[in-house]
């Protein structure tokens, strides 16, 4: 009884296009891949492999699509610099054990060796109560699927990055914390939570915050070229407090992911203490608003 929830992210623009896919431990990697492509707008007509971390071509182990694996069986194994496995025969559970994959660690997925569509997947959750034969299923998503996979991959930066009314209110750069709090006076905005405040000669400015509308919550981060939504929380059928609690959980999950991303980039390990340090402003804001019981 084990299933895994992977967050599959589009490498060139990971905050704008991702899919959460739940898959049982006994399902093979090829079945997992067969759920990824239609979910992100790709066909199934090209070769592909799954590898370790975000190593792609440099991965020490490659789980190849069954077609490529079977066609390459006659090759000389002495010339190979990596271990090759058949993605149609290796289960998700076996892959996690072979790679020593733990929560928040990553695998990579490269599709179409010509155009090289690159995705990475973060192991977000290990569910010990889910059936091991659970079919790969998209359980959460963000962003529209790729319109035309034969166009060069990249980020579409046209149009506003934020929902109305934010894109017309917020500047592209970090914004003063005081200005964020003033947004709560807007009739459609319930809560604003500054999450990453930096002291400057002009006062405190914010580069990360959460905002709650009446039926939706967002976690935003100041990337280049400006503010972008990294998590959207659906508030349908939730009370104001339930939506705030769900938004706070999304912030905590994002903080854990940031620590994971930073660790992958620097080669360092950031433990729970680092994540807890990022929660400080969230907890202070919840307490300030009288929602300390949500900590």
mmCIF file of C-alpha atoms in Angstrom:
data_model
loop_
_atom_site.group_PDB
_atom_site.id
_atom_site.type_symbol
_atom_site.label_atom_id
_atom_site.label_comp_id
_atom_site.label_asym_id
_atom_site.label_seq_id
_atom_site.Cartn_x
_atom_site.Cartn_y
_atom_site.Cartn_z
ATOM 1 C CA UNK A 1 0.000 0.000 0.000
ATOM 2 C CA UNK A 2 2.083 2.906 -1.280
ATOM 3 C CA UNK A 3 1.625 5.643 -3.838
ATOM 4 C CA UNK A 4 3.671 8.717 -4.709
ATOM 5 C CA UNK A 5 2.686 12.279 -5.593
ATOM 6 C CA UNK A 6 5.148 13.864 -7.988
ATOM 7 C CA UNK A 7 5.044 17.514 -9.025
ATOM 8 C CA UNK A 8 6.147 17.500 -12.668
ATOM 9 C CA UNK A 9 7.474 20.940 -13.666
ATOM 10 C CA UNK A 10 8.326 22.381 -17.061
ATOM 11 C CA UNK A 11 12.034 23.121 -16.714
ATOM 12 C CA UNK A 12 12.148 26.394 -18.731
ATOM 13 C CA UNK A 13 9.258 27.863 -16.703
ATOM 14 C CA UNK A 14 8.646 25.761 -13.570
ATOM 15 C CA UNK A 15 6.402 28.245 -11.759
ATOM 16 C CA UNK A 16 3.947 28.616 -14.651
ATOM 17 C CA UNK A 17 3.411 25.044 -15.854
ATOM 18 C CA UNK A 18 3.301 22.026 -13.563
ATOM 19 C CA UNK A 19 1.160 18.976 -12.835
ATOM 20 C CA UNK A 20 0.808 16.919 -9.655
ATOM 21 C CA UNK A 21 0.538 13.244 -10.608
ATOM 22 C CA UNK A 22 -0.395 10.498 -8.158
ATOM 23 C CA UNK A 23 0.960 7.074 -9.114
ATOM 24 C CA UNK A 24 1.033 3.715 -7.342
ATOM 25 C CA UNK A 25 4.322 2.061 -6.428
ATOM 26 C CA UNK A 26 3.539 -0.965 -8.616
ATOM 27 C CA UNK A 27 2.971 1.066 -11.782
ATOM 28 C CA UNK A 28 5.939 1.184 -14.134
ATOM 29 C CA UNK A 29 7.752 4.300 -15.287
ATOM 30 C CA UNK A 30 6.331 4.041 -18.819
ATOM 31 C CA UNK A 31 2.810 4.238 -17.375
ATOM 32 C CA UNK A 32 3.840 7.303 -15.381
ATOM 33 C CA UNK A 33 5.232 8.906 -18.553
ATOM 34 C CA UNK A 34 2.028 8.133 -20.435
ATOM 35 C CA UNK A 35 0.168 10.373 -17.977
ATOM 36 C CA UNK A 36 2.664 13.241 -18.160
ATOM 37 C CA UNK A 37 2.596 13.978 -21.884
ATOM 38 C CA UNK A 38 -1.149 14.472 -22.449
ATOM 39 C CA UNK A 39 -1.314 16.496 -19.222
ATOM 40 C CA UNK A 40 1.283 19.010 -20.488
ATOM 41 C CA UNK A 41 0.238 19.033 -24.154
ATOM 42 C CA UNK A 42 2.824 16.737 -25.766
ATOM 43 C CA UNK A 43 2.315 13.766 -28.086
ATOM 44 C CA UNK A 44 3.801 10.289 -27.680
ATOM 45 C CA UNK A 45 5.704 9.996 -30.958
ATOM 46 C CA UNK A 46 9.299 10.464 -29.792
ATOM 47 C CA UNK A 47 11.946 8.792 -27.656
ATOM 48 C CA UNK A 48 12.377 9.710 -24.012
ATOM 49 C CA UNK A 49 14.039 8.771 -20.742
ATOM 50 C CA UNK A 50 13.770 9.458 -17.025
ATOM 51 C CA UNK A 51 16.965 10.189 -15.094
ATOM 52 C CA UNK A 52 18.337 11.186 -11.712
ATOM 53 C CA UNK A 53 18.061 14.662 -10.166
ATOM 54 C CA UNK A 54 18.149 17.292 -12.932
ATOM 55 C CA UNK A 55 21.078 15.660 -14.696
ATOM 56 C CA UNK A 56 19.271 14.865 -17.971
ATOM 57 C CA UNK A 57 21.928 13.646 -20.442
ATOM 58 C CA UNK A 58 24.503 13.460 -17.639
ATOM 59 C CA UNK A 59 22.359 11.172 -15.500
ATOM 60 C CA UNK A 60 24.234 8.102 -14.252
ATOM 61 C CA UNK A 61 21.099 6.009 -14.771
ATOM 62 C CA UNK A 62 18.552 6.331 -17.554
ATOM 63 C CA UNK A 63 15.176 4.645 -17.620
ATOM 64 C CA UNK A 64 14.617 4.525 -21.363
ATOM 65 C CA UNK A 65 11.317 4.209 -23.163
ATOM 66 C CA UNK A 66 10.723 0.536 -24.054
ATOM 67 C CA UNK A 67 11.129 1.194 -27.803
ATOM 68 C CA UNK A 68 14.636 2.645 -27.441
ATOM 69 C CA UNK A 69 15.684 0.085 -24.849
ATOM 70 C CA UNK A 70 14.677 -2.841 -27.062
ATOM 71 C CA UNK A 71 16.318 -1.351 -30.159
ATOM 72 C CA UNK A 72 19.603 -0.742 -28.326
ATOM 73 C CA UNK A 73 19.961 -4.209 -26.795
ATOM 74 C CA UNK A 74 22.599 -5.105 -29.376
ATOM 75 C CA UNK A 75 24.833 -2.204 -28.401
ATOM 76 C CA UNK A 76 28.152 -2.716 -26.655
ATOM 77 C CA UNK A 77 27.592 -2.224 -22.880
ATOM 78 C CA UNK A 78 31.309 -1.555 -22.401
ATOM 79 C CA UNK A 79 30.946 1.718 -24.292
ATOM 80 C CA UNK A 80 28.174 2.966 -22.032
ATOM 81 C CA UNK A 81 28.960 5.437 -19.295
ATOM 82 C CA UNK A 82 25.565 5.091 -17.602
ATOM 83 C CA UNK A 83 23.287 2.323 -16.410
ATOM 84 C CA UNK A 84 20.360 1.744 -18.749
ATOM 85 C CA UNK A 85 17.034 0.333 -17.568
ATOM 86 C CA UNK A 86 13.776 -0.443 -19.371
ATOM 87 C CA UNK A 87 11.153 2.058 -18.198
ATOM 88 C CA UNK A 88 8.476 -0.454 -19.126
ATOM 89 C CA UNK A 89 9.791 -2.977 -16.606
ATOM 90 C CA UNK A 90 10.917 -0.842 -13.665
ATOM 91 C CA UNK A 91 8.146 0.149 -11.269
ATOM 92 C CA UNK A 92 7.919 3.517 -9.561
ATOM 93 C CA UNK A 93 8.627 1.833 -6.227
ATOM 94 C CA UNK A 94 11.732 0.136 -7.638
ATOM 95 C CA UNK A 95 12.940 3.411 -9.140
ATOM 96 C CA UNK A 96 12.637 5.265 -5.824
ATOM 97 C CA UNK A 97 14.636 2.524 -4.103
ATOM 98 C CA UNK A 98 17.304 2.357 -6.819
ATOM 99 C CA UNK A 99 17.809 6.128 -6.741
ATOM 100 C CA UNK A 100 17.426 6.416 -2.969
ATOM 101 C CA UNK A 101 14.684 8.961 -3.688
ATOM 102 C CA UNK A 102 13.280 10.702 -0.625
ATOM 103 C CA UNK A 103 10.640 13.377 -0.160
ATOM 104 C CA UNK A 104 11.404 16.638 -2.028
ATOM 105 C CA UNK A 105 14.147 15.013 -4.093
ATOM 106 C CA UNK A 106 14.000 14.994 -7.888
ATOM 107 C CA UNK A 107 14.027 13.026 -11.064
ATOM 108 C CA UNK A 108 14.273 14.437 -14.581
ATOM 109 C CA UNK A 109 12.331 13.626 -17.735
ATOM 110 C CA UNK A 110 13.542 14.414 -21.258
ATOM 111 C CA UNK A 111 11.183 13.933 -24.197
ATOM 112 C CA UNK A 112 12.078 14.186 -27.904
ATOM 113 C CA UNK A 113 15.844 14.100 -28.395
ATOM 114 C CA UNK A 114 15.620 16.707 -31.149
ATOM 115 C CA UNK A 115 13.576 19.428 -29.452
ATOM 116 C CA UNK A 116 14.527 18.282 -25.933
ATOM 117 C CA UNK A 117 11.424 19.019 -23.895
ATOM 118 C CA UNK A 118 12.750 19.022 -20.337
ATOM 119 C CA UNK A 119 10.776 18.458 -17.154
ATOM 120 C CA UNK A 120 11.779 17.636 -13.617
ATOM 121 C CA UNK A 121 9.590 15.986 -10.974
ATOM 122 C CA UNK A 122 9.745 16.609 -7.235
ATOM 123 C CA UNK A 123 8.610 13.791 -4.967
ATOM 124 C CA UNK A 124 6.133 15.842 -2.955
ATOM 125 C CA UNK A 125 4.484 13.118 -0.917
ATOM 126 C CA UNK A 126 4.688 9.405 -0.073
ATOM 127 C CA UNK A 127 1.222 8.046 0.667
ATOM 128 C CA UNK A 128 1.398 4.778 2.585
ATOM 129 C CA UNK A 129 -2.400 4.324 2.674
ATOM 130 C CA UNK A 130 -2.958 4.575 -1.088
ATOM 131 C CA UNK A 131 -3.217 1.359 -3.161
ATOM 132 C CA UNK A 132 0.037 0.388 -4.864
ATOM 133 C CA UNK A 133 -1.799 -0.198 -8.152
ATOM 134 C CA UNK A 134 -3.171 3.366 -8.325
ATOM 135 C CA UNK A 135 -3.219 4.464 -11.960
ATOM 136 C CA UNK A 136 -1.231 7.614 -12.762
ATOM 137 C CA UNK A 137 -3.697 10.464 -12.242
ATOM 138 C CA UNK A 138 -3.368 14.246 -12.401
ATOM 139 C CA UNK A 139 -4.613 15.486 -9.020
ATOM 140 C CA UNK A 140 -3.566 19.139 -9.207
ATOM 141 C CA UNK A 141 -2.304 21.435 -11.918
ATOM 142 C CA UNK A 142 -1.209 24.903 -12.855
ATOM 143 C CA UNK A 143 -0.833 26.536 -16.257
ATOM 144 C CA UNK A 144 -2.159 25.849 -19.724
ATOM 145 C CA UNK A 145 -0.705 22.908 -21.654
ATOM 146 C CA UNK A 146 1.848 23.541 -24.385
ATOM 147 C CA UNK A 147 0.017 24.868 -27.459
ATOM 148 C CA UNK A 148 2.375 23.644 -30.153
ATOM 149 C CA UNK A 149 5.211 21.343 -29.217
ATOM 150 C CA UNK A 150 6.892 21.933 -32.566
ATOM 151 C CA UNK A 151 7.404 25.598 -31.726
ATOM 152 C CA UNK A 152 10.606 26.376 -29.767
ATOM 153 C CA UNK A 153 10.083 25.831 -26.044
ATOM 154 C CA UNK A 154 10.233 28.794 -23.717
ATOM 155 C CA UNK A 155 8.251 31.153 -21.568
ATOM 156 C CA UNK A 156 5.387 33.270 -22.833
ATOM 157 C CA UNK A 157 5.849 36.544 -21.045
ATOM 158 C CA UNK A 158 3.087 38.431 -22.860
ATOM 159 C CA UNK A 159 0.167 39.798 -20.889
ATOM 160 C CA UNK A 160 -0.141 40.398 -17.159
ATOM 161 C CA UNK A 161 1.646 37.968 -14.818
ATOM 162 C CA UNK A 162 -0.864 38.545 -12.015
ATOM 163 C CA UNK A 163 -4.660 38.413 -11.741
ATOM 164 C CA UNK A 164 -6.715 41.567 -11.716
ATOM 165 C CA UNK A 165 -6.457 43.807 -9.756
ATOM 166 C CA UNK A 166 -2.864 43.020 -8.777
ATOM 167 C CA UNK A 167 -1.107 43.485 -12.096
ATOM 168 C CA UNK A 168 -2.241 47.114 -12.228
ATOM 169 C CA UNK A 169 -1.398 47.766 -8.555
ATOM 170 C CA UNK A 170 1.969 46.108 -7.968
ATOM 171 C CA UNK A 171 5.216 47.320 -9.529
ATOM 172 C CA UNK A 172 7.441 44.723 -11.171
ATOM 173 C CA UNK A 173 10.063 45.030 -8.449
ATOM 174 C CA UNK A 174 9.883 44.426 -4.702
ATOM 175 C CA UNK A 175 7.105 46.421 -3.065
ATOM 176 C CA UNK A 176 7.016 48.209 0.332
ATOM 177 C CA UNK A 177 5.387 46.091 3.033
ATOM 178 C CA UNK A 178 3.150 49.015 3.984
ATOM 179 C CA UNK A 179 1.771 49.131 0.445
ATOM 180 C CA UNK A 180 0.980 45.430 0.606
ATOM 181 C CA UNK A 181 -0.965 45.824 3.825
ATOM 182 C CA UNK A 182 -2.941 48.673 2.281
ATOM 183 C CA UNK A 183 -4.214 46.207 -0.304
ATOM 184 C CA UNK A 184 -6.384 44.668 2.405
ATOM 185 C CA UNK A 185 -8.572 47.762 2.139
ATOM 186 C CA UNK A 186 -9.657 46.533 -1.295
ATOM 187 C CA UNK A 187 -13.125 45.029 -1.013
ATOM 188 C CA UNK A 188 -12.133 41.808 -2.790
ATOM 189 C CA UNK A 189 -8.963 41.156 -0.765
ATOM 190 C CA UNK A 190 -9.292 39.429 2.610
ATOM 191 C CA UNK A 191 -5.685 38.940 3.776
ATOM 192 C CA UNK A 192 -2.183 39.848 2.658
ATOM 193 C CA UNK A 193 0.793 38.096 4.288
ATOM 194 C CA UNK A 194 4.301 39.521 3.671
ATOM 195 C CA UNK A 195 6.691 36.557 3.729
ATOM 196 C CA UNK A 196 10.124 37.812 2.702
ATOM 197 C CA UNK A 197 10.770 41.350 3.897
ATOM 198 C CA UNK A 198 14.131 43.012 3.396
ATOM 199 C CA UNK A 199 15.193 46.175 5.185
ATOM 200 C CA UNK A 200 16.511 48.892 2.860
ATOM 201 C CA UNK A 201 17.355 52.561 3.233
ATOM 202 C CA UNK A 202 13.771 53.271 2.181
ATOM 203 C CA UNK A 203 12.211 50.861 4.693
ATOM 204 C CA UNK A 204 11.014 47.256 4.485
ATOM 205 C CA UNK A 205 10.282 45.881 1.026
ATOM 206 C CA UNK A 206 8.723 42.514 0.245
ATOM 207 C CA UNK A 207 9.878 39.967 -2.331
ATOM 208 C CA UNK A 208 7.469 37.186 -1.397
ATOM 209 C CA UNK A 209 3.912 37.374 -0.134
ATOM 210 C CA UNK A 210 0.598 35.546 0.043
ATOM 211 C CA UNK A 211 -2.736 37.132 -0.791
ATOM 212 C CA UNK A 212 -6.237 35.869 -0.145
ATOM 213 C CA UNK A 213 -9.232 36.865 -2.198
ATOM 214 C CA UNK A 214 -12.714 35.738 -1.205
ATOM 215 C CA UNK A 215 -12.497 32.468 -3.128
ATOM 216 C CA UNK A 216 -8.826 32.130 -4.133
ATOM 217 C CA UNK A 217 -5.429 32.436 -2.516
ATOM 218 C CA UNK A 218 -2.032 33.016 -4.130
ATOM 219 C CA UNK A 219 1.597 32.716 -3.100
ATOM 220 C CA UNK A 220 3.747 35.136 -5.101
ATOM 221 C CA UNK A 221 7.497 35.477 -5.542
ATOM 222 C CA UNK A 222 9.502 38.251 -7.153
ATOM 223 C CA UNK A 223 11.386 36.480 -9.947
ATOM 224 C CA UNK A 224 12.699 38.028 -13.122
ATOM 225 C CA UNK A 225 10.997 39.814 -14.842
ATOM 226 C CA UNK A 226 8.677 40.501 -11.887
ATOM 227 C CA UNK A 227 5.976 39.085 -9.634
ATOM 228 C CA UNK A 228 4.845 35.579 -10.500
ATOM 229 C CA UNK A 229 2.347 33.206 -8.926
ATOM 230 C CA UNK A 230 4.030 30.082 -7.564
ATOM 231 C CA UNK A 231 0.933 28.542 -5.962
ATOM 232 C CA UNK A 232 -2.795 29.050 -6.389
ATOM 233 C CA UNK A 233 -5.167 27.776 -3.717
ATOM 234 C CA UNK A 234 -8.812 27.104 -4.543
ATOM 235 C CA UNK A 235 -11.169 28.463 -1.898
ATOM 236 C CA UNK A 236 -14.393 26.965 -3.264
ATOM 237 C CA UNK A 237 -16.532 25.528 -0.454
ATOM 238 C CA UNK A 238 -14.066 26.834 2.137
ATOM 239 C CA UNK A 239 -14.698 29.364 4.863
ATOM 240 C CA UNK A 240 -12.446 32.397 5.116
ATOM 241 C CA UNK A 241 -10.431 30.706 7.867
ATOM 242 C CA UNK A 242 -10.197 27.381 6.005
ATOM 243 C CA UNK A 243 -8.864 29.160 2.928
ATOM 244 C CA UNK A 244 -6.321 31.047 5.046
ATOM 245 C CA UNK A 245 -5.205 27.744 6.610
ATOM 246 C CA UNK A 246 -4.826 26.173 3.153
ATOM 247 C CA UNK A 247 -2.899 29.214 1.961
ATOM 248 C CA UNK A 248 -0.570 28.968 4.977
ATOM 249 C CA UNK A 249 0.029 25.289 4.159
ATOM 250 C CA UNK A 250 0.888 26.259 0.576
ATOM 251 C CA UNK A 251 3.416 28.790 1.905
ATOM 252 C CA UNK A 252 5.042 26.155 4.109
ATOM 253 C CA UNK A 253 5.246 23.750 1.168
ATOM 254 C CA UNK A 254 6.802 26.449 -1.003
ATOM 255 C CA UNK A 255 9.396 27.190 1.669
ATOM 256 C CA UNK A 256 10.366 23.508 1.752
ATOM 257 C CA UNK A 257 10.633 23.527 -2.029
ATOM 258 C CA UNK A 258 12.816 26.655 -2.003
ATOM 259 C CA UNK A 259 15.196 24.942 0.427
ATOM 260 C CA UNK A 260 15.285 21.926 -1.879
ATOM 261 C CA UNK A 261 15.948 24.061 -4.966
ATOM 262 C CA UNK A 262 18.699 26.013 -3.193
ATOM 263 C CA UNK A 263 20.286 22.790 -2.006
ATOM 264 C CA UNK A 264 20.307 21.380 -5.524
ATOM 265 C CA UNK A 265 21.904 24.557 -6.890
ATOM 266 C CA UNK A 266 24.579 24.930 -4.207
ATOM 267 C CA UNK A 267 25.237 21.291 -3.394
ATOM 268 C CA UNK A 268 24.395 21.957 0.248
ATOM 269 C CA UNK A 269 21.785 20.346 2.462
ATOM 270 C CA UNK A 270 19.258 22.633 4.120
ATOM 271 C CA UNK A 271 17.459 20.980 7.022
ATOM 272 C CA UNK A 272 14.205 21.692 8.816
ATOM 273 C CA UNK A 273 15.825 24.587 10.690
ATOM 274 C CA UNK A 274 16.246 26.488 7.420
ATOM 275 C CA UNK A 275 12.634 25.915 6.448
ATOM 276 C CA UNK A 276 11.433 26.949 9.908
ATOM 277 C CA UNK A 277 13.442 30.161 9.597
ATOM 278 C CA UNK A 278 11.497 30.998 6.429
ATOM 279 C CA UNK A 279 8.223 30.457 8.307
ATOM 280 C CA UNK A 280 8.959 33.267 10.787
ATOM 281 C CA UNK A 281 7.153 36.047 8.939
ATOM 282 C CA UNK A 282 4.216 33.769 8.098
ATOM 283 C CA UNK A 283 3.758 32.879 11.757
ATOM 284 C CA UNK A 284 4.130 36.511 12.857
ATOM 285 C CA UNK A 285 1.518 37.649 10.346
ATOM 286 C CA UNK A 286 -0.970 34.942 11.345
ATOM 287 C CA UNK A 287 -0.502 35.838 14.993
ATOM 288 C CA UNK A 288 -0.866 39.561 14.236
ATOM 289 C CA UNK A 289 -4.187 38.884 12.521
ATOM 290 C CA UNK A 290 -5.485 36.771 15.388
ATOM 291 C CA UNK A 291 -5.016 33.428 13.653
ATOM 292 C CA UNK A 292 -2.196 32.128 15.816
ATOM 293 C CA UNK A 293 -4.098 28.865 16.246
ATOM 294 C CA UNK A 294 -3.351 28.092 12.577
ATOM 295 C CA UNK A 295 0.399 27.852 13.284
#
